CSV table of C-alpha atoms in Angstrom, one decimal:
chain,number,residue,atom,x,y,z
X,534,MET,CA,93.5,82.2,88.3
X,535,SER,CA,93.5,78.7,89.6
X,536,SER,CA,96.7,77.9,87.8
X,537,PRO,CA,99.3,79.3,89.7
X,538,GLU,CA,97.8,77.9,93.1
X,539,PRO,CA,99.7,74.5,93.0
X,540,GLU,CA,103.1,76.4,92.3
X,541,PHE,CA,102.6,78.8,95.1
X,542,ASP,CA,101.5,76.2,97.5
X,543,GLU,CA,104.9,74.7,97.0
X,544,TYR,CA,106.8,78.0,97.7
X,545,ALA,CA,104.7,79.1,100.4
X,546,GLU,CA,106.9,78.4,103.0
X,547,ALA,CA,110.0,79.0,100.9
X,548,TYR,CA,108.8,82.2,99.1
X,549,ASP,CA,110.6,84.7,101.3
X,550,ARG,CA,113.8,82.6,100.7
X,551,ALA,CA,113.7,82.2,96.9
X,552,LEU,CA,112.5,86.0,96.6
X,553,ALA,CA,115.4,87.1,98.6
X,554,GLU,CA,118.2,85.1,96.5
X,555,GLY,CA,116.5,86.8,93.5
X,556,ILE,CA,116.5,90.1,94.4
X,557,SER,CA,119.8,90.4,96.4
X,558,VAL,CA,121.6,91.4,93.1
X,559,SER,CA,119.7,95.0,93.8
X,560,GLY,CA,121.6,94.8,97.2
X,561,GLU,CA,118.3,95.5,98.8
X,562,ASP,CA,115.7,93.0,100.6
X,563,LYS,CA,111.8,92.6,100.3
X,564,THR,CA,111.1,95.2,102.9
X,565,PHE,CA,112.8,97.8,100.9
X,566,PHE,CA,110.6,97.4,98.0
X,567,ALA,CA,107.3,96.7,100.0
X,568,ARG,CA,107.9,99.8,102.0
X,569,GLY,CA,108.6,102.0,98.5
X,570,ARG,CA,105.8,100.8,96.8
X,571,VAL,CA,103.5,101.8,99.6
X,572,ALA,CA,105.2,105.1,99.9
X,573,TRP,CA,104.9,105.8,96.1
X,574,LEU,CA,101.2,105.3,96.6
X,575,GLU,CA,101.0,107.2,99.4
X,576,ARG,CA,102.3,110.2,97.4
X,577,CYS,CA,100.1,109.7,94.7
X,578,LEU,CA,97.1,109.5,97.0
X,579,ARG,CA,97.7,112.9,98.5
X,580,PRO,CA,97.0,115.2,95.5
X,581,LEU,CA,94.0,113.4,95.2
X,582,SER,CA,92.9,113.9,98.8
X,583,VAL,CA,92.3,110.2,98.8
X,584,ARG,CA,92.4,108.8,102.7
X,585,PRO,CA,91.0,105.0,101.6
X,586,ARG,CA,89.5,103.2,105.2
X,587,THR,CA,89.4,99.8,103.4
X,588,VAL,CA,91.9,97.9,101.3
X,589,LEU,CA,92.1,94.8,99.2
X,590,ASP,CA,95.4,93.3,98.5
X,591,PHE,CA,94.7,91.2,95.4
X,592,GLY,CA,97.1,88.5,95.2
X,593,CYS,CA,99.0,89.0,98.7
X,594,GLY,CA,100.6,85.7,98.7
X,595,THR,CA,102.3,85.5,102.3
X,596,GLY,CA,101.0,88.8,103.4
X,597,SER,CA,104.2,90.7,103.6
X,598,GLY,CA,103.0,93.7,102.2
X,599,VAL,CA,99.8,94.1,104.3
X,600,PRO,CA,101.5,95.4,107.5
X,601,PHE,CA,102.8,98.5,105.1
X,602,LEU,CA,99.4,99.2,103.5
X,603,LEU,CA,98.2,99.2,107.3
X,604,GLU,CA,100.4,102.4,107.7
X,605,LEU,CA,98.5,104.1,104.9
X,606,PRO,CA,96.8,107.1,106.3
X,607,GLY,CA,93.0,106.4,107.0
X,608,VAL,CA,93.2,102.6,106.6
X,609,GLU,CA,91.4,100.7,109.0
X,610,SER,CA,91.3,97.2,107.6
X,611,VAL,CA,93.0,95.1,104.6
X,612,LEU,CA,91.5,92.0,103.4
X,613,GLY,CA,94.3,89.8,101.4
X,614,VAL,CA,92.9,87.3,99.1
X,615,ASP,CA,95.3,84.9,97.1
X,616,VAL,CA,94.8,81.6,95.3
X,617,SER,CA,97.1,79.6,97.4
X,618,ALA,CA,95.7,78.5,100.7
X,619,LYS,CA,98.8,77.7,102.1
X,620,SER,CA,100.2,81.2,101.4
X,621,LEU,CA,97.5,82.4,103.3
X,622,ALA,CA,98.0,80.3,106.2
X,623,VAL,CA,101.5,81.7,106.5
X,624,ALA,CA,100.2,85.5,106.5
X,625,ARG,CA,97.6,84.5,109.0
X,626,LYS,CA,100.4,83.1,111.3
X,627,ASN,CA,102.6,86.1,111.0
X,628,ILE,CA,99.9,89.1,110.9
X,629,SER,CA,97.4,89.8,113.5
X,630,PRO,CA,93.9,89.4,112.8
X,631,GLU,CA,93.0,92.6,114.7
X,632,ARG,CA,93.1,94.8,111.1
X,633,ALA,CA,93.9,92.2,108.4
X,634,ARG,CA,92.2,89.2,107.5
X,635,PHE,CA,92.4,86.6,104.6
X,636,LEU,CA,90.4,84.4,102.4
X,637,THR,CA,91.2,82.2,99.4
X,638,LEU,CA,90.3,83.8,96.3
X,639,ALA,CA,87.5,81.3,95.9
X,640,GLU,CA,85.9,82.2,98.9
X,641,HIS,CA,85.9,86.2,98.4
X,642,GLN,CA,82.8,87.5,97.2
X,643,PRO,CA,83.3,91.0,95.7
X,644,ALA,CA,80.6,93.6,96.7
X,645,GLY,CA,81.9,96.8,95.9
X,646,GLU,CA,82.9,97.6,99.5
X,647,PHE,CA,86.5,98.5,99.1
X,648,ASP,CA,88.2,102.3,98.6
X,649,LEU,CA,91.5,100.8,97.3
X,650,ALA,CA,92.6,97.8,95.9
X,651,PHE,CA,96.5,97.1,95.4
X,652,CYS,CA,98.2,94.3,93.9
X,653,ASN,CA,101.8,93.8,93.2
X,654,GLY,CA,103.6,91.2,90.8
X,655,VAL,CA,100.5,89.3,90.4
X,656,PHE,CA,99.1,89.3,87.0
X,657,HIS,CA,102.6,88.0,85.2
X,658,HIS,CA,101.7,84.7,87.2
X,659,ILE,CA,97.9,84.9,85.8
X,660,PRO,CA,97.1,83.3,82.6
X,661,LEU,CA,96.4,85.5,79.6
X,662,ALA,CA,92.9,84.1,79.4
X,663,GLN,CA,92.1,84.7,82.8
X,664,ARG,CA,93.9,88.5,83.4
X,665,ALA,CA,90.3,89.9,82.1
X,666,GLY,CA,88.2,87.9,84.7
X,667,ALA,CA,91.1,88.8,87.3
X,668,VAL,CA,90.4,92.7,86.3
X,669,ALA,CA,86.8,92.3,86.7
X,670,GLN,CA,87.0,90.5,90.1
X,671,VAL,CA,88.9,93.8,91.4
X,672,TRP,CA,86.3,96.2,89.7
X,673,ARG,CA,83.5,94.5,91.6
X,674,SER,CA,85.6,94.7,94.9
X,675,LEU,CA,85.9,98.6,94.3
X,676,ARG,CA,83.3,101.2,95.6
X,677,PRO,CA,82.6,103.5,92.7
X,678,GLY,CA,85.4,106.2,92.5
X,679,GLY,CA,87.6,103.5,94.2
X,680,LEU,CA,91.3,103.5,93.2
X,681,PHE,CA,93.5,100.2,91.9
X,682,ALA,CA,97.1,100.5,92.4
X,683,PHE,CA,98.5,98.1,89.9
X,684,TRP,CA,102.2,97.2,90.6
X,685,GLU,CA,103.9,95.1,87.8
X,686,ASN,CA,107.6,94.2,87.0
X,687,ASN,CA,109.1,96.4,84.1
X,688,PRO,CA,109.7,93.8,81.1
X,689,TRP,CA,111.6,96.9,79.6
X,690,ASN,CA,114.3,97.1,82.5
X,691,PRO,CA,117.2,94.5,81.6
X,692,GLY,CA,117.8,94.2,85.4
X,693,THR,CA,114.1,93.1,86.1
X,694,ARG,CA,114.5,90.3,83.8
X,695,TYR,CA,117.7,88.9,85.4
X,696,VAL,CA,116.2,89.2,88.6
X,697,MET,CA,113.1,87.5,87.5
X,698,SER,CA,115.2,84.6,85.7
X,699,ARG,CA,116.9,84.0,89.2
X,700,ILE,CA,113.5,83.7,91.3
X,701,PRO,CA,112.1,79.9,90.6
X,702,PHE,CA,108.5,81.2,90.4
X,703,ASP,CA,109.0,83.9,88.0
X,704,ARG,CA,111.2,82.3,85.3
X,705,ASP,CA,108.3,81.1,82.9
X,706,ALA,CA,106.0,84.2,84.0
X,707,VAL,CA,104.4,86.3,81.2
X,708,THR,CA,105.3,89.6,81.3
X,709,LEU,CA,103.1,92.7,80.7
X,710,SER,CA,104.3,96.1,80.1
X,711,ALA,CA,102.9,99.2,81.3
X,712,PRO,CA,100.9,100.0,78.0
X,713,GLU,CA,99.5,96.3,78.0
X,714,ALA,CA,98.6,96.8,81.7
X,715,ARG,CA,96.9,100.0,80.9
X,716,GLY,CA,94.9,98.5,77.9
X,717,LEU,CA,93.9,95.6,80.4
X,718,LEU,CA,92.7,98.0,82.9
X,719,ARG,CA,90.9,100.1,80.5
X,720,ALA,CA,89.2,97.1,78.4
X,721,GLY,CA,88.0,96.4,82.6
X,722,GLY,CA,86.4,99.6,82.7
X,723,PHE,CA,89.2,101.5,84.5
X,724,GLU,CA,90.2,105.1,84.0
X,725,ILE,CA,93.8,105.7,84.2
X,726,VAL,CA,94.8,108.2,86.7
X,727,ARG,CA,98.9,108.0,86.2
X,728,THR,CA,101.6,105.6,85.4
X,729,ASN,CA,105.2,105.8,87.1
X,730,PHE,CA,108.3,103.6,87.0
X,731,LEU,CA,110.1,103.3,90.4
X,732,PHE,CA,113.6,101.5,91.5
X,733,VAL,CA,115.5,102.7,89.1
X,734,PHE,CA,118.7,102.7,90.9
X,735,PRO,CA,120.4,99.6,92.9
X,736,ARG,CA,122.1,100.1,96.2
X,737,ALA,CA,125.3,100.5,94.8
X,738,LEU,CA,123.8,103.8,93.0
X,739,SER,CA,121.8,104.5,96.4
X,740,TRP,CA,123.1,108.3,96.2
X,741,PHE,CA,121.0,108.9,92.9
X,742,ARG,CA,117.8,107.9,94.5
X,743,SER,CA,116.8,111.4,95.2
X,744,LEU,CA,116.2,112.0,91.4
X,745,GLU,CA,113.8,109.1,91.1
X,746,PRO,CA,110.7,111.0,91.3
X,747,LEU,CA,112.1,113.4,88.2
X,748,ALA,CA,112.4,110.1,86.4
X,749,ALA,CA,109.3,108.4,87.3
X,750,ARG,CA,107.6,109.0,84.0
X,751,LEU,CA,110.4,107.4,82.1
X,752,PRO,CA,110.1,103.5,81.4
X,753,LEU,CA,113.5,103.1,83.4
X,754,GLY,CA,112.4,101.7,86.7
X,755,ALA,CA,112.3,97.9,87.7
X,756,GLN,CA,108.6,98.1,88.4
X,757,TYR,CA,105.7,100.5,87.6
X,758,GLN,CA,102.8,101.5,89.1
X,759,VAL,CA,99.4,102.2,87.3
X,760,LEU,CA,96.9,103.8,89.5
X,761,ALA,CA,93.2,103.3,88.0
X,762,ARG,CA,89.9,104.5,89.0
X,763,LYS,CA,86.7,103.0,89.1
X,764,PRO,CA,83.9,105.3,87.7
């Protein structure tokens, strides 16, 4: 996962601006999507009777998702890891160290201590040859029975491809479909719990959003979550 580091060091300070420009066509900002991902994850954890105490945010970037992960019921602490030291410096500046800490990927030594791992939009930036190694690092970080909430952009959604074309650090990314993600996770030893697609309707069609849970199994949304478990 060393290849994206210079790129994301370059965008560390301007990341939010570039992302906002890209997703503005949806009518929403990054907070809407970050909150929505974690809210959906909580919805998935509830029937499993899972209340994670410790969370690994794998590829946390500038840490914008960490405050929402800290709001999950039962969560006591979050560790964010990323290849970009400059992005982590931004995260440390913006987020209190009381319940969150940040390490570079090189500094992180997996020890099977986390109840939940989370990543969003990370794997399309990882070179193909290094993706299995990234999955292995998450695997080693989780305790037995731990869950991995794997979020990625849905390449089958035309809107997703258009948004990615507007974001400098996403234009040349190699996306992976939900079936490809499930295959990658299974090859890494994970069991697949469920796959769901989210963010079907832009703000202009927000009155239809109440229908999204009914359509979550259909590959329509801008993003998908594969929820997987370490046996």
